[in-house]
Coordinates of C-alpha atoms in Angstrom, one line a residue:
M1 CA 205.0 159.3 27.6
T2 CA 202.6 162.1 26.8
T3 CA 202.9 165.6 28.3
Q4 CA 199.8 167.1 29.7
P5 CA 199.1 170.8 28.8
E6 CA 199.9 173.1 31.7
Q7 CA 196.8 174.2 33.6
F8 CA 196.3 178.0 34.1
D9 CA 194.1 179.6 36.7
L10 CA 192.6 182.4 34.6
D11 CA 190.6 183.8 37.6
S12 CA 193.6 184.2 39.8
H13 CA 195.7 185.9 37.1
H14 CA 198.9 184.4 38.7
I15 CA 200.8 183.3 35.7
A16 CA 204.5 183.4 35.3
E17 CA 205.9 186.0 32.9
D18 CA 207.2 183.5 30.3
K19 CA 203.8 181.8 30.3
Q20 CA 202.1 185.1 29.8
Q21 CA 204.2 185.8 26.7
E22 CA 203.4 182.4 25.3
L23 CA 199.7 183.1 25.8
L24 CA 200.0 186.5 24.1
R25 CA 201.8 184.8 21.2
L26 CA 199.0 182.2 20.9
F27 CA 196.1 184.7 21.5
P28 CA 197.2 188.2 20.3
E29 CA 193.6 189.3 20.5
A30 CA 194.0 189.3 24.3
R31 CA 196.9 191.8 24.3
T32 CA 196.3 195.2 25.9
E33 CA 198.0 198.4 24.7
G34 CA 200.6 198.0 27.4
G35 CA 201.5 194.5 26.3
K36 CA 199.6 192.8 29.2
I37 CA 196.9 190.2 29.1
D38 CA 193.2 191.1 29.1
F39 CA 191.9 188.0 30.8
E40 CA 188.3 188.6 29.9
R41 CA 189.3 188.6 26.2
L42 CA 191.4 185.5 26.8
K43 CA 188.4 183.7 28.3
L44 CA 186.3 184.6 25.3
A45 CA 189.1 183.3 22.9
L46 CA 189.2 180.1 24.9
G47 CA 185.5 179.6 24.5
E48 CA 184.5 180.2 28.2
T49 CA 181.1 181.7 28.9
V50 CA 181.7 185.2 30.1
D51 CA 179.2 187.9 30.8
V52 CA 180.6 190.9 28.9
G53 CA 177.5 193.1 29.2
K54 CA 175.3 194.3 26.4
E55 CA 177.2 193.9 23.1
R56 CA 177.0 196.7 20.6
Y57 CA 178.9 197.9 17.6
G58 CA 181.1 200.9 18.3
M59 CA 184.5 202.0 19.4
N60 CA 185.7 202.8 22.9
W61 CA 189.0 203.5 24.6
P62 CA 190.3 204.8 27.9
G63 CA 189.8 208.5 28.0
K64 CA 187.0 208.8 25.4
A65 CA 184.5 210.1 28.0
E66 CA 187.0 212.8 29.0
C67 CA 187.2 213.9 25.3
F68 CA 183.6 215.0 25.4
K69 CA 184.2 216.9 28.7
T70 CA 187.1 218.6 27.0
I71 CA 185.0 219.5 24.0
Q72 CA 182.3 221.0 26.2
Q73 CA 184.7 222.9 28.4
P74 CA 184.4 226.6 27.4
S75 CA 187.6 228.4 26.5
M76 CA 188.9 231.2 28.8
A77 CA 191.5 232.2 26.3
T78 CA 191.9 234.9 23.7
L79 CA 194.1 235.6 20.6
R80 CA 196.4 238.6 20.9
P81 CA 197.5 240.3 17.6
A82 CA 201.2 240.5 16.8
P83 CA 201.5 243.0 13.9
E84 CA 205.2 243.2 14.3
E85 CA 205.6 239.5 13.3
S86 CA 203.1 239.8 10.5
V87 CA 203.3 240.7 6.8
N88 CA 200.7 243.4 5.7
F89 CA 198.7 242.9 8.9
D90 CA 196.1 245.6 8.1
T91 CA 195.1 244.3 4.6
T92 CA 195.8 240.5 4.5
E93 CA 193.1 237.9 5.1
N94 CA 195.6 235.1 5.8
L95 CA 196.2 234.0 9.4
I96 CA 199.0 232.2 11.4
I97 CA 197.9 231.5 15.0
E98 CA 200.5 230.5 17.5
G99 CA 199.0 228.3 20.2
D100 CA 197.6 224.9 21.2
N101 CA 195.3 223.9 18.4
L102 CA 192.6 222.5 20.7
E103 CA 192.2 225.8 22.6
V104 CA 192.3 227.8 19.4
L105 CA 189.7 225.6 17.6
K106 CA 187.4 226.3 20.6
L107 CA 187.9 230.1 20.1
L108 CA 187.1 229.9 16.4
Q109 CA 183.8 228.0 16.8
K110 CA 181.6 231.1 16.7
S111 CA 183.5 233.2 14.2
Y112 CA 184.4 230.5 11.7
L113 CA 181.4 228.2 12.0
G114 CA 180.7 226.7 8.6
K115 CA 183.2 229.0 6.8
V116 CA 186.0 226.6 5.9
K117 CA 186.0 224.9 2.5
M118 CA 188.9 222.5 3.1
I119 CA 191.0 221.2 6.0
Y120 CA 194.3 219.5 5.6
I121 CA 196.3 218.3 8.5
D122 CA 199.4 216.2 8.9
P123 CA 199.2 215.3 12.6
P124 CA 201.9 213.4 14.5
Y125 CA 202.1 209.8 13.3
N126 CA 202.5 208.5 16.8
T127 CA 206.0 207.0 16.6
G128 CA 206.4 207.6 20.3
N129 CA 208.9 210.5 19.8
D130 CA 207.2 212.9 17.5
F131 CA 204.4 214.7 19.3
I132 CA 204.0 217.2 22.0
Y133 CA 201.1 216.3 24.3
P134 CA 199.9 217.9 27.5
D135 CA 200.0 215.6 30.5
N136 CA 196.6 216.9 31.5
Y137 CA 194.8 217.8 28.3
T138 CA 191.6 218.7 30.2
E139 CA 193.4 221.8 31.4
S140 CA 194.7 222.7 27.9
L141 CA 194.9 226.5 28.4
Q142 CA 196.7 226.3 31.8
T143 CA 199.0 223.7 30.5
Y144 CA 199.8 225.8 27.4
L145 CA 200.4 229.0 29.4
E146 CA 202.8 227.1 31.7
Y147 CA 204.5 225.4 28.7
T148 CA 205.1 228.8 26.9
G149 CA 206.3 230.5 30.1
Q150 CA 203.3 232.9 30.4
V151 CA 202.6 231.8 33.9
D152 CA 204.8 230.2 36.6
A153 CA 204.1 226.6 37.5
E154 CA 205.8 223.3 38.1
G155 CA 205.2 219.8 36.9
R156 CA 202.8 220.3 34.1
K157 CA 204.5 220.1 30.7
F158 CA 204.2 218.8 27.2
G159 CA 206.1 215.6 26.3
N160 CA 206.4 212.6 24.0
N161 CA 204.0 209.7 23.8
N162 CA 205.3 206.3 24.8
D163 CA 203.8 202.9 25.6
T164 CA 205.2 202.6 29.1
D165 CA 201.9 203.5 30.7
G166 CA 199.8 201.1 28.5
R167 CA 198.0 204.0 26.8
F168 CA 200.0 204.4 23.6
H169 CA 197.1 204.4 21.1
S170 CA 194.6 205.8 23.6
K171 CA 196.6 209.0 24.3
W172 CA 196.9 209.6 20.6
M173 CA 193.2 209.1 20.0
N174 CA 192.4 211.4 23.0
M175 CA 194.5 214.0 21.3
M176 CA 192.9 213.7 17.9
Y177 CA 189.2 213.1 18.8
P178 CA 188.3 216.5 20.3
R179 CA 190.3 218.4 17.7
L180 CA 188.5 216.6 14.8
Y181 CA 185.2 217.1 16.5
L182 CA 185.7 220.8 16.8
A183 CA 187.2 221.1 13.3
R184 CA 184.1 219.5 11.8
N185 CA 181.9 222.4 13.0
L186 CA 184.1 224.8 11.0
L187 CA 183.5 223.1 7.6
R188 CA 181.0 224.4 5.1
A189 CA 178.2 222.1 3.9
D190 CA 180.4 221.4 0.9
G191 CA 183.6 221.3 2.9
V192 CA 186.1 218.4 3.0
I193 CA 189.0 217.3 5.2
F194 CA 192.2 215.5 4.2
I195 CA 194.3 213.8 7.0
S196 CA 197.7 212.4 6.4
V197 CA 198.5 209.2 8.4
D198 CA 200.6 206.1 8.3
D199 CA 200.0 202.4 9.2
T200 CA 200.5 203.1 13.0
E201 CA 197.1 204.8 13.5
V202 CA 195.3 204.6 10.2
D203 CA 192.8 202.1 11.5
N204 CA 192.0 204.0 14.6
L205 CA 191.9 207.3 12.7
K206 CA 189.4 206.0 10.3
K207 CA 187.1 204.7 13.1
I208 CA 187.3 208.1 14.8
C209 CA 186.5 209.9 11.5
N210 CA 183.6 207.5 10.9
E211 CA 182.2 208.6 14.2
V212 CA 182.9 212.3 13.9
F213 CA 182.1 212.9 10.3
G214 CA 179.8 209.9 9.7
E215 CA 180.6 206.7 7.8
D216 CA 178.4 207.9 5.0
N217 CA 180.7 210.9 4.4
F218 CA 183.8 208.8 3.8
L219 CA 185.0 209.6 0.3
T220 CA 188.1 207.5 -0.1
Q221 CA 191.4 206.5 1.5
I222 CA 194.1 207.8 -0.8
V223 CA 197.3 205.9 -1.0
W224 CA 200.3 208.2 -1.5
K225 CA 203.6 206.8 -2.7
S226 CA 205.6 209.3 -0.7
R227 CA 209.1 207.9 -1.4
Y228 CA 210.8 206.5 -4.4
N229 CA 213.9 205.1 -2.7
A230 CA 213.9 201.6 -1.2
A231 CA 214.3 202.0 2.5
K232 CA 216.2 199.8 5.1
E233 CA 213.1 198.2 6.7
K234 CA 213.6 194.6 7.8
H235 CA 210.6 193.4 5.8
L236 CA 209.0 195.4 2.9
A237 CA 210.2 198.9 2.2
Q238 CA 207.6 201.3 3.4
V239 CA 207.2 203.8 0.5
H240 CA 203.6 204.9 1.0
E241 CA 201.4 206.8 3.4
Y242 CA 197.6 207.4 3.5
I243 CA 195.4 210.4 3.2
L244 CA 191.9 210.0 4.6
F245 CA 189.3 212.0 2.7
Y246 CA 186.0 212.9 4.3
A247 CA 183.2 215.3 3.4
R248 CA 181.1 217.4 5.8
N249 CA 178.1 216.3 3.7
K250 CA 178.8 213.9 0.9
D251 CA 175.6 214.9 -0.9
E252 CA 177.0 218.4 -1.4
I253 CA 180.1 217.2 -3.2
E254 CA 180.0 217.4 -7.0
S255 CA 181.9 215.1 -9.4
I256 CA 185.6 215.6 -8.9
Y257 CA 187.8 216.5 -11.8
L258 CA 191.3 217.9 -11.8
P259 CA 192.6 220.8 -13.9
T260 CA 193.9 219.8 -17.4
N261 CA 197.6 219.9 -18.3
E262 CA 199.6 220.1 -21.5
E263 CA 200.0 216.3 -21.8
Y264 CA 196.2 215.8 -21.4
L265 CA 195.3 218.5 -23.9
N266 CA 197.7 217.1 -26.6
R267 CA 195.5 214.0 -26.8
Y268 CA 192.6 216.2 -28.1
F269 CA 194.1 218.5 -30.6
K270 CA 194.5 215.9 -33.2
N271 CA 190.8 216.0 -34.1
Q272 CA 188.2 218.7 -34.6
D273 CA 184.9 219.1 -36.4
E274 CA 182.2 221.7 -36.9
K275 CA 181.5 221.9 -33.1
Y276 CA 185.1 223.1 -32.4
E277 CA 184.1 226.7 -31.7
L278 CA 181.9 225.6 -28.7
R279 CA 183.2 222.2 -27.6
G280 CA 186.8 222.4 -28.7
P281 CA 188.8 219.4 -30.2
Y282 CA 188.0 215.8 -29.4
R283 CA 189.7 212.5 -29.0
L284 CA 188.5 209.1 -30.0
Q285 CA 187.5 206.2 -27.7
P286 CA 186.4 202.7 -29.1
L287 CA 182.7 202.1 -28.7
E288 CA 183.5 198.4 -28.7
A289 CA 183.6 197.1 -25.1
G290 CA 186.7 195.4 -23.7
R291 CA 186.9 191.9 -22.2
S292 CA 186.8 193.2 -18.7
M293 CA 183.2 194.3 -19.1
D294 CA 180.5 191.8 -18.1
S295 CA 178.4 190.3 -21.0
R296 CA 175.0 192.0 -21.3
A297 CA 172.5 191.1 -24.0
N298 CA 171.2 194.6 -24.4
L299 CA 174.6 195.9 -25.5
V300 CA 174.5 193.7 -28.7
Y301 CA 172.6 195.5 -31.4
P302 CA 173.3 196.9 -34.9
I303 CA 174.3 200.5 -35.7
P304 CA 173.7 201.8 -39.3
G305 CA 177.1 202.3 -41.0
P306 CA 178.1 204.9 -43.7
N307 CA 177.3 202.5 -46.5
G308 CA 173.8 201.8 -45.2
R309 CA 174.7 198.4 -43.8
D310 CA 174.4 197.5 -40.2
I311 CA 177.5 197.1 -38.1
Y312 CA 177.5 194.6 -35.2
P313 CA 180.1 194.5 -32.4
K314 CA 182.5 191.6 -32.2
R315 CA 181.3 191.1 -28.6
Q316 CA 179.2 194.0 -27.4
W317 CA 179.1 197.8 -27.3
K318 CA 179.9 200.0 -24.3
W319 CA 176.7 202.0 -24.5
E320 CA 173.1 200.9 -24.6
K321 CA 171.2 201.3 -27.9
T322 CA 169.4 204.6 -27.2
R323 CA 172.6 206.4 -26.2
S324 CA 174.5 205.1 -29.3
L325 CA 171.8 206.1 -31.7
K326 CA 171.5 209.6 -30.1
A327 CA 175.3 210.0 -30.5
L328 CA 175.0 208.9 -34.1
E329 CA 172.3 211.5 -34.8
K330 CA 174.4 214.3 -33.2
G331 CA 177.4 213.3 -35.3
E332 CA 179.4 212.2 -32.3
L333 CA 180.4 208.7 -33.7
E334 CA 183.3 208.2 -36.1
F335 CA 183.5 205.2 -38.5
T336 CA 186.8 203.7 -39.6
K337 CA 187.1 201.1 -42.4
A338 CA 189.8 198.5 -42.2
A339 CA 191.7 196.9 -45.1
D340 CA 189.5 193.9 -45.0
G341 CA 186.4 196.0 -45.4
S342 CA 185.2 195.8 -41.8
W343 CA 184.1 198.8 -39.8
S344 CA 185.0 200.0 -36.3
I345 CA 183.2 202.7 -34.4
S346 CA 184.7 205.3 -32.1
T347 CA 183.0 207.9 -29.9
K348 CA 184.1 211.5 -29.9
Q349 CA 185.1 212.7 -26.5
Y350 CA 185.2 216.5 -26.6
L351 CA 187.4 218.7 -24.5
K352 CA 184.3 220.7 -23.4
D353 CA 180.7 219.9 -22.5
E354 CA 177.7 221.2 -24.4
S355 CA 177.7 224.5 -22.5
G356 CA 181.4 225.2 -23.3
D357 CA 182.9 224.3 -19.9
E358 CA 186.1 222.3 -20.1
Y359 CA 186.0 218.8 -18.7
G360 CA 188.8 218.0 -16.2
I361 CA 190.9 214.9 -15.5
K362 CA 189.3 212.3 -13.3
G363 CA 191.1 212.1 -10.0
F364 CA 192.4 208.8 -8.6
S365 CA 192.8 207.4 -5.1
L366 CA 196.5 206.7 -5.8
I367 CA 199.2 209.4 -5.9
D368 CA 202.4 208.1 -7.4
N369 CA 204.1 211.1 -9.0
I370 CA 204.8 213.4 -5.9
Y371 CA 207.5 212.5 -3.4
N372 CA 208.6 213.8 0.0
Q373 CA 212.0 214.5 -1.4
E374 CA 210.5 217.4 -3.3
G375 CA 209.4 219.0 0.0
T376 CA 213.0 218.7 1.3
K377 CA 214.3 220.4 -1.8
E378 CA 211.8 223.3 -1.3
I379 CA 213.1 223.8 2.2
E380 CA 216.6 223.8 0.9
G381 CA 215.7 226.4 -1.8
L382 CA 214.3 228.7 0.8
F383 CA 216.7 228.3 3.8
G384 CA 219.8 227.0 2.0
S385 CA 219.8 223.7 4.0
V386 CA 218.0 220.5 3.8
K387 CA 218.3 220.1 7.6
Y388 CA 216.3 223.2 8.5
F389 CA 213.0 221.2 8.9
P390 CA 212.8 217.4 8.6
F391 CA 210.4 215.6 6.3
P392 CA 208.2 218.5 5.1
K393 CA 205.3 217.7 2.9
P394 CA 205.8 218.9 -0.7
T395 CA 203.7 221.8 -2.0
A396 CA 202.7 219.7 -5.0
L397 CA 200.8 217.3 -2.7
I398 CA 198.8 220.2 -1.1
T399 CA 198.1 221.7 -4.5
H400 CA 196.8 218.3 -5.7
L401 CA 194.5 218.0 -2.7
I402 CA 193.3 221.6 -3.2
N403 CA 192.4 220.7 -6.8
I404 CA 190.6 217.6 -5.7
A405 CA 188.6 219.6 -3.2
G406 CA 187.7 222.2 -5.8
V407 CA 189.0 225.1 -3.6
K408 CA 188.9 228.4 -5.6
N409 CA 187.8 232.0 -5.5
D410 CA 188.3 233.3 -1.9
D411 CA 187.7 229.9 -0.2
L412 CA 189.3 229.3 3.2
I413 CA 191.7 226.5 3.9
L414 CA 192.5 225.4 7.5
D415 CA 195.6 223.6 8.7
F416 CA 196.0 223.0 12.4
F417 CA 199.2 220.9 12.2
P418 CA 201.0 223.0 9.6
G419 CA 204.6 222.3 10.6
S420 CA 206.9 224.3 8.4
G421 CA 204.0 225.9 6.6
T422 CA 203.7 223.9 3.4
T423 CA 200.0 224.6 3.1
A424 CA 200.5 228.3 3.1
H425 CA 203.4 228.0 0.6
A426 CA 201.2 226.0 -1.7
I427 CA 198.2 228.4 -1.5
I428 CA 200.3 231.5 -2.2
A429 CA 202.0 229.8 -5.2
L430 CA 198.7 228.4 -6.6
N431 CA 197.0 231.8 -6.3
R432 CA 199.8 233.4 -8.2
Q433 CA 199.4 230.8 -10.9
D434 CA 195.6 230.9 -11.5
G435 CA 194.6 234.3 -10.1
N436 CA 192.3 233.0 -7.3
K437 CA 192.2 234.4 -3.8
R438 CA 192.3 231.3 -1.6
K439 CA 193.0 232.1 2.1
F440 CA 194.8 230.1 4.7
L441 CA 194.4 229.8 8.5
L442 CA 197.3 228.0 10.2
I443 CA 197.4 227.0 13.9
Q444 CA 200.8 225.8 15.1
L445 CA 202.1 225.0 18.6
P446 CA 205.3 226.8 19.6
E447 CA 207.1 223.5 20.0
P448 CA 210.8 224.0 20.8
C449 CA 213.4 223.2 18.1
D450 CA 216.3 221.1 19.1
K451 CA 219.2 223.5 20.1
E452 CA 221.5 221.5 17.8
T453 CA 219.4 222.2 14.7
E454 CA 220.3 224.8 12.1
A455 CA 216.8 226.3 12.6
F456 CA 217.5 227.1 16.2
Q457 CA 221.0 228.4 15.5
S458 CA 219.5 230.7 12.8
G459 CA 217.0 232.3 15.3
C460 CA 214.0 230.0 15.0
S461 CA 213.7 228.6 18.5
T462 CA 210.2 227.0 17.9
I463 CA 208.4 225.3 15.1
V464 CA 206.0 228.2 14.7
E465 CA 208.9 230.5 14.1
I466 CA 209.9 228.3 11.2
T467 CA 206.3 228.4 9.9
K468 CA 206.3 232.2 9.9
E469 CA 209.8 232.6 8.5
R470 CA 209.0 230.2 5.6
V471 CA 205.9 232.1 4.6
R472 CA 207.9 235.4 4.8
R473 CA 210.5 234.0 2.5
V474 CA 208.0 232.6 0.0
I475 CA 206.3 236.1 -0.1
K476 CA 209.6 237.9 -0.6
K477 CA 210.7 235.4 -3.3
L478 CA 207.5 235.9 -5.3
N479 CA 207.6 239.7 -4.8
D480 CA 211.2 239.8 -6.1
Q481 CA 210.3 237.7 -9.1
D482 CA 207.4 240.0 -9.9
A483 CA 209.4 243.2 -9.5
G484 CA 209.6 245.2 -12.7
K485 CA 207.0 243.1 -14.5
L486 CA 204.1 244.7 -16.4
D487 CA 200.8 244.8 -14.5
L488 CA 198.6 242.5 -16.5
D489 CA 195.9 242.2 -13.8
G490 CA 194.5 245.7 -14.0
G491 CA 196.0 246.7 -10.7
R492 CA 194.6 243.7 -8.8
K493 CA 197.2 242.6 -6.3
Q494 CA 197.5 239.1 -4.8
D495 CA 197.2 238.8 -1.1
R496 CA 200.8 238.1 0.0
G497 CA 200.7 238.5 3.7
F498 CA 199.5 237.0 7.0
R499 CA 198.3 238.2 10.4
V500 CA 199.9 236.6 13.4
F501 CA 197.9 236.0 16.6
K502 CA 199.0 234.4 19.8
L503 CA 197.0 232.3 22.2
A504 CA 196.9 233.9 25.7
D505 CA 194.5 234.0 28.7
S506 CA 191.6 236.3 28.4
N507 CA 192.1 240.1 28.6
F508 CA 189.3 240.2 31.1
K509 CA 189.7 239.0 34.7
T510 CA 187.4 236.1 35.5
W511 CA 185.7 235.3 38.7
N512 CA 187.4 232.4 40.4
A513 CA 184.5 230.2 41.5
H514 CA 186.8 227.6 42.9
G515 CA 188.8 229.9 45.1
A516 CA 188.5 230.5 48.8
Q517 CA 185.1 231.7 49.9
D518 CA 186.1 233.5 53.1
T519 CA 185.3 237.2 53.4
A520 CA 188.8 238.5 52.9
S521 CA 189.3 236.4 49.7
L522 CA 185.9 237.5 48.3
E523 CA 186.7 241.2 49.0
K524 CA 190.0 240.8 47.2
Q525 CA 188.3 239.4 44.1
L526 CA 185.8 242.2 44.2
E527 CA 188.6 244.7 44.3
L528 CA 190.3 243.1 41.3
H529 CA 187.1 243.4 39.3
I530 CA 186.7 247.1 39.9
D531 CA 189.1 247.3 36.9
H532 CA 188.6 243.9 35.3
I533 CA 191.0 244.5 32.4
K534 CA 194.3 242.8 32.9
E535 CA 197.5 244.8 33.0
A536 CA 199.6 245.3 29.8
R537 CA 196.7 244.6 27.5
S538 CA 196.3 246.9 24.6
I539 CA 193.3 248.4 22.8
D540 CA 193.9 245.9 19.9
D541 CA 194.0 243.0 22.4
L542 CA 190.6 243.9 23.7
L543 CA 189.2 244.7 20.2
Y544 CA 190.1 241.3 18.7
E545 CA 188.8 239.4 21.7
L546 CA 185.5 241.2 21.4
L547 CA 185.4 240.4 17.7
L548 CA 185.8 236.7 18.3
K549 CA 183.2 236.7 21.1
S550 CA 180.8 238.6 18.8
G551 CA 181.2 236.1 16.0
F552 CA 183.3 238.1 13.6
P553 CA 186.3 236.6 11.9
L554 CA 189.8 237.9 12.8
T555 CA 190.2 239.5 9.4
T556 CA 187.0 241.5 9.6
P557 CA 187.6 245.1 8.5
V558 CA 187.7 247.5 11.5
E559 CA 187.8 251.2 10.9
P560 CA 188.5 253.7 13.7
L561 CA 186.1 256.7 13.8
T562 CA 186.2 259.9 15.8
L563 CA 182.8 260.7 17.2
A564 CA 182.1 263.4 19.8
G565 CA 185.9 263.7 20.3
K566 CA 186.2 260.0 21.2
T567 CA 187.5 256.9 19.3
V568 CA 184.9 254.3 18.2
H569 CA 185.8 251.2 16.2
S570 CA 183.4 250.5 13.3
V571 CA 183.3 246.8 12.5
A572 CA 182.3 245.3 9.1
G573 CA 181.3 248.6 7.6
G574 CA 179.3 249.9 10.6
M575 CA 177.5 246.7 11.5
M576 CA 178.9 246.9 15.0
F577 CA 180.5 249.7 17.0
I578 CA 183.1 248.9 19.7
C579 CA 183.8 251.7 22.1
L580 CA 186.8 251.1 24.5
E581 CA 186.9 254.7 25.9
K582 CA 187.0 255.0 29.7
D583 CA 185.1 258.3 29.7
I584 CA 181.8 257.8 27.8
T585 CA 179.6 260.9 27.4
I586 CA 176.0 261.4 26.4
E587 CA 177.2 263.2 23.2
L588 CA 179.2 260.1 22.3
I589 CA 176.2 257.8 22.9
R590 CA 174.0 260.0 20.6
A591 CA 176.7 260.2 17.9
M592 CA 176.9 256.4 17.9
A593 CA 173.1 256.0 17.8
D594 CA 172.9 258.4 14.9
R595 CA 175.0 256.0 12.8
K596 CA 172.5 253.2 13.5
P597 CA 174.8 250.2 13.9
E598 CA 173.1 246.9 14.6
R599 CA 175.1 246.4 17.8
V600 CA 177.1 248.5 20.2
V601 CA 179.6 247.2 22.7
C602 CA 181.2 249.5 25.4
L603 CA 183.5 249.1 28.3
D604 CA 181.5 249.0 31.5
A605 CA 184.3 251.1 33.1
G606 CA 183.5 253.8 30.6
F607 CA 180.3 254.7 32.5
A608 CA 182.3 255.1 35.8
G609 CA 179.5 253.7 37.9
N610 CA 177.0 256.3 36.4
D611 CA 173.9 254.1 36.3
Q612 CA 171.8 257.0 35.0
L613 CA 174.1 257.5 32.0
K614 CA 173.9 253.8 31.2
A615 CA 170.1 253.9 31.5
N616 CA 170.0 256.9 29.1
A617 CA 172.2 255.0 26.7
V618 CA 169.8 252.0 26.7
Q619 CA 166.9 254.3 26.0
I620 CA 168.7 256.2 23.2
F621 CA 169.8 253.1 21.5
K622 CA 166.3 251.6 21.8
T623 CA 164.8 254.7 20.2
K624 CA 167.2 254.4 17.2
E625 CA 166.2 250.7 16.9
I626 CA 169.7 249.4 17.6
K627 CA 169.2 245.7 18.1
K628 CA 171.7 245.1 20.9
F629 CA 173.7 247.1 23.4
E630 CA 176.0 245.5 25.9
T631 CA 178.9 246.4 28.2
V632 CA 181.9 244.3 29.1

C-alpha cells in the first residue's frame, strides 16, 4: 500500500500548524522573520508560475522607505553645553555628546561635513536583549525627550528588540541604515569606517554598507579572534567576530602599513651596507620563487654571478628579468655560495625606502593577538571591578584600527556607539605615546544602568555616565603618571580633556504648523513668539546652537569682546560675530562693522521692534562689505 502525499491548498493558506512547520523545514527559503510562511516564496520554490513583478537586484525590507523619510526629516534639536561635567571645557577639542545618535548625527551634518578621518562603531549585535530602540523612530527627538524625562508623556519609550512581531532583523536594519547614511556624509574623502558585528547581522550589515558606501568602496571584512577560551556553545565555540572596513572613496586610500615594532626591527639589524645612512639596515629574502607561485616562462633566465658565470633558478625567480638586473646594478642582490659550489641569490629588503621613509608592516585581515579579556582588565584597572561594564572592547583593538586607517596629526575620530568609552581611552593613550593630536567625538545614549550593577551603585545611573567617568579616570591616571617628569616636549601639552554637550529641543520656540488653527490658538502662538527664546536657556546655549546652524564645529574658538559697552562673541578669530544683547544700539552696530567680520548674527529681540534701527544696520554692514547679516 502506498501513501499519497498530502495535498495543500496554497491559495487558501489554511494549513495546520504542524504541517506549516514541516513545510518550513523542507523549504527554509519560505520562512519570514516571524517564523511564518511566505506563500509566494513557497510557490516559487515548488516551481509554480507566479507573477512576482519586475525582478531586480537589490535589498529591501519592511521600513526601508521610512528610513529615507527619517533621514530627510530636519532636526528641531540643539546641543546644550555642560561645562560642569567636562574636563578643560574651554581648551579641549574632544567631545562627548549625550543623546540619541540619530538626532545628533543630523545636527552635525553642516558643521562636520567631510571632517572625519575615521569612524569606529560597535553597535548592538541584535541578540534581542541588548539595544535600546525607539518604538517610533520617525519621531526620534520627541521619543528621546520623553525617554530622558525632559518632557511629560506616556506610552512612548525605548526598549529591547525581539522577534515577537516578525520584524526582528528589519527593526535592527531600520535602526542602522539612517545612522550609517548620515555618518557617511561626515567622512573625509580619504575617510574610513570600521563596524564591529557578529554572525547575527553581518550579512545584512554588509548589504546595507554596500548600498550606503558603495560596493566598490568595500576594503575587507576583518576576522577578529576576540576570545581565546573555548565557550560552552552547543556546536562550535564562537571565538571570533567581524569588523567591516569601508572607505568613503577607495581611490583616496593609500597602501596600508602598520607601525614597526621591536620584533620587526630586530629582523633587519643583522645586515647593513653602504646605504645604511639613508636606507637603514636590511634583511634578506630569497629571489628563488616558492612552489606556490604559478610557473611562468619569463621568470626563468640567467643572472651573472660573482665569478662571471650565469646562475639559473632551480625552478624560477620571483622577479622578471629587468627588475632583477636593475637590482643587481644597484647592489641590492646578495650571493651566497653553498658547500657544493652552487650559488643562491637573495634580495635586500631595506628598512626604509629610497627617500629615507621607513616602511611599515603590512596589515592583515585577521586579528588574532588581541582579546576581549584585555578590555575587561582595563575596566578593572580603572574602576576596581570587572563587573562595572560588561564586555568592553580592548583599547589595543581600537589602536590597531587607528593604525590601519593611518589616523595621525589632528585627525578626528567619530564613535556613535562608544559604550564605556574605549575609543576615547585608546586615542588619549596613543597620543601620549606618539605625540600626535588625534581628536575624538563620542555620541552615547543615556541608557539606564541596571540598578543592581556596581556602576549604578557607584553613581553612574546611565551608560553615558560610565563613558564620561572612564575618560576622566584615564586623564587623571596619565596626569598623575606625568607629574614631576621633565618637560621634553618644549611646553607642548597633550589635549587631555573633553567637552560635554547634551541633546535637547531647540532653544528657540518653533511655530506649530500642525496645531489648532482657530483664532484663539493662533493668537496664543503669536504671543509666545514675541519672546521666542525658551525659558531657562543660557547665553552659551544660544551661542552653540547658532554655531551649529552656521556650520561651525562645537570646538571653534569663541572670544567675548566688549564693543560700545556691549558683549559680542567673536567666532573663529573674527570670522563671525554673534550678538545676543537685548538692547542693540547704533554705536554697537558701527563698532561691529568696523571690525569687518564676514558675518553678523543678532537677536531679533535686540532691535525691540525698531525697524529703522534694523534698516540702518543693514545699510552700515553693506557699506563695510560684510557678506551676511541676519537676525534670529
